[in-house]
Amino acid sequence: MSNDTEIEDTKINMASFDIRHMTSDQLGALGVSHIAYVKAVVVNGEAGFAIHAADGTPMALAGDRATAMAAIVQHEMMPLSVH
């Protein structure tokens, strides 16, 4: 099988794509490698910002929001804030 055929096999037909028919695993994996969330936290009595993958997996801690956002962008992901 050629690479072109493999790529075609993995594409989603957006005309027939319906998020309501995704499995919970598919929904949980949506955006995992593209989106990271930043959340204010307190760790050992110190305020900081936790960075989590879209599925909730902890990735890192930063001392301030700007550093957390910059780290996400540096890894070619889109940062989003969680309130």
PDB file of C-alpha atoms in Angstrom:
ATOM      1  CA  MET A   1       0.000   0.000   0.000  1.00  0.00           C
ATOM      2  CA  SER A   2       1.405   3.411  -0.908  1.00  0.00           C
ATOM      3  CA  ASN A   3       1.613   6.379   1.461  1.00  0.00           C
ATOM      4  CA  ASP A   4      -1.038   8.228  -0.583  1.00  0.00           C
ATOM      5  CA  THR A   5      -3.480   5.358  -0.100  1.00  0.00           C
ATOM      6  CA  GLU A   6      -2.739   5.200   3.644  1.00  0.00           C
ATOM      7  CA  ILE A   7      -3.350   8.943   3.989  1.00  0.00           C
ATOM      8  CA  GLU A   8      -6.636   8.679   2.081  1.00  0.00           C
ATOM      9  CA  ASP A   9      -7.749   5.840   4.386  1.00  0.00           C
ATOM     10  CA  THR A  10      -7.238   7.978   7.520  1.00  0.00           C
ATOM     11  CA  LYS A  11      -9.048  11.128   6.328  1.00  0.00           C
ATOM     12  CA  ILE A  12     -12.419  11.953   7.826  1.00  0.00           C
ATOM     13  CA  ASN A  13     -15.201  12.678   5.375  1.00  0.00           C
ATOM     14  CA  MET A  14     -16.372  15.979   6.860  1.00  0.00           C
ATOM     15  CA  ALA A  15     -19.567  15.911   4.774  1.00  0.00           C
ATOM     16  CA  SER A  16     -20.765  12.882   6.754  1.00  0.00           C
ATOM     17  CA  PHE A  17     -18.925  13.567  10.046  1.00  0.00           C
ATOM     18  CA  ASP A  18     -21.247  13.766  13.055  1.00  0.00           C
ATOM     19  CA  ILE A  19     -19.754  14.291  16.515  1.00  0.00           C
ATOM     20  CA  ARG A  20     -22.897  12.758  18.055  1.00  0.00           C
ATOM     21  CA  HIS A  21     -21.820   9.353  16.749  1.00  0.00           C
ATOM     22  CA  MET A  22     -18.307   9.368  18.219  1.00  0.00           C
ATOM     23  CA  THR A  23     -17.379   6.834  20.877  1.00  0.00           C
ATOM     24  CA  SER A  24     -16.325   8.152  24.291  1.00  0.00           C
ATOM     25  CA  ASP A  25     -12.730   7.107  23.476  1.00  0.00           C
ATOM     26  CA  GLN A  26     -12.807   9.023  20.186  1.00  0.00           C
ATOM     27  CA  LEU A  27     -14.265  12.085  21.906  1.00  0.00           C
ATOM     28  CA  GLY A  28     -11.667  11.867  24.684  1.00  0.00           C
ATOM     29  CA  ALA A  29      -8.837  11.728  22.147  1.00  0.00           C
ATOM     30  CA  LEU A  30     -10.161  14.692  20.165  1.00  0.00           C
ATOM     31  CA  GLY A  31      -7.482  17.354  20.098  1.00  0.00           C
ATOM     32  CA  VAL A  32      -5.066  15.512  22.416  1.00  0.00           C
ATOM     33  CA  SER A  33      -2.003  16.332  20.338  1.00  0.00           C
ATOM     34  CA  HIS A  34      -3.170  19.828  19.368  1.00  0.00           C
ATOM     35  CA  ILE A  35      -4.772  21.431  22.427  1.00  0.00           C
ATOM     36  CA  ALA A  36      -3.467  22.010  25.949  1.00  0.00           C
ATOM     37  CA  TYR A  37      -5.300  23.565  28.877  1.00  0.00           C
ATOM     38  CA  VAL A  38      -3.896  25.918  31.503  1.00  0.00           C
ATOM     39  CA  LYS A  39      -5.423  25.917  34.966  1.00  0.00           C
ATOM     40  CA  ALA A  40      -4.489  27.903  38.078  1.00  0.00           C
ATOM     41  CA  VAL A  41      -3.431  25.531  40.872  1.00  0.00           C
ATOM     42  CA  VAL A  42      -1.839  25.516  44.310  1.00  0.00           C
ATOM     43  CA  VAL A  43       0.913  22.925  44.779  1.00  0.00           C
ATOM     44  CA  ASN A  44       2.664  22.564  48.140  1.00  0.00           C
ATOM     45  CA  GLY A  45       1.247  25.950  49.185  1.00  0.00           C
ATOM     46  CA  GLU A  46       2.623  27.684  46.062  1.00  0.00           C
ATOM     47  CA  ALA A  47       0.394  29.206  43.354  1.00  0.00           C
ATOM     48  CA  GLY A  48       1.177  28.104  39.816  1.00  0.00           C
ATOM     49  CA  PHE A  49      -0.346  27.007  36.530  1.00  0.00           C
ATOM     50  CA  ALA A  50      -0.853  23.400  35.494  1.00  0.00           C
ATOM     51  CA  ILE A  51      -0.679  22.414  31.839  1.00  0.00           C
ATOM     52  CA  HIS A  52      -2.905  19.488  30.810  1.00  0.00           C
ATOM     53  CA  ALA A  53      -3.431  17.726  27.482  1.00  0.00           C
ATOM     54  CA  ALA A  54      -6.934  17.862  26.016  1.00  0.00           C
ATOM     55  CA  ASP A  55      -7.737  14.505  27.641  1.00  0.00           C
ATOM     56  CA  GLY A  56      -6.774  15.826  31.098  1.00  0.00           C
ATOM     57  CA  THR A  57      -3.333  14.212  31.265  1.00  0.00           C
ATOM     58  CA  PRO A  58      -1.020  16.440  33.362  1.00  0.00           C
ATOM     59  CA  MET A  59       1.919  17.666  31.286  1.00  0.00           C
ATOM     60  CA  ALA A  60       3.774  20.355  33.268  1.00  0.00           C
ATOM     61  CA  LEU A  61       3.665  23.090  35.897  1.00  0.00           C
ATOM     62  CA  ALA A  62       4.664  26.711  35.362  1.00  0.00           C
ATOM     63  CA  GLY A  63       5.142  29.571  37.787  1.00  0.00           C
ATOM     64  CA  ASP A  64       2.989  32.005  35.812  1.00  0.00           C
ATOM     65  CA  ARG A  65       0.339  31.968  33.101  1.00  0.00           C
ATOM     66  CA  ALA A  66       2.543  33.610  30.448  1.00  0.00           C
ATOM     67  CA  THR A  67       5.222  30.920  30.836  1.00  0.00           C
ATOM     68  CA  ALA A  68       2.593  28.167  30.650  1.00  0.00           C
ATOM     69  CA  MET A  69       1.069  29.633  27.484  1.00  0.00           C
ATOM     70  CA  ALA A  70       4.503  30.130  25.885  1.00  0.00           C
ATOM     71  CA  ALA A  71       5.481  26.522  26.636  1.00  0.00           C
ATOM     72  CA  ILE A  72       2.334  25.252  24.925  1.00  0.00           C
ATOM     73  CA  VAL A  73       2.877  27.417  21.841  1.00  0.00           C
ATOM     74  CA  GLN A  74       6.541  26.370  21.709  1.00  0.00           C
ATOM     75  CA  HIS A  75       5.349  22.758  21.405  1.00  0.00           C
ATOM     76  CA  GLU A  76       3.090  23.737  18.478  1.00  0.00           C
ATOM     77  CA  MET A  77      -0.133  23.300  20.418  1.00  0.00           C
ATOM     78  CA  MET A  78      -3.050  25.659  21.008  1.00  0.00           C
ATOM     79  CA  PRO A  79      -3.372  26.932  24.597  1.00  0.00           C
ATOM     80  CA  LEU A  80      -6.791  27.278  26.232  1.00  0.00           C
ATOM     81  CA  SER A  81      -7.606  28.502  29.731  1.00  0.00           C
ATOM     82  CA  VAL A  82      -9.774  26.589  32.195  1.00  0.00           C
ATOM     83  CA  HIS A  83     -11.539  28.671  34.812  1.00  0.00           C
TER      84      HIS A  83
END
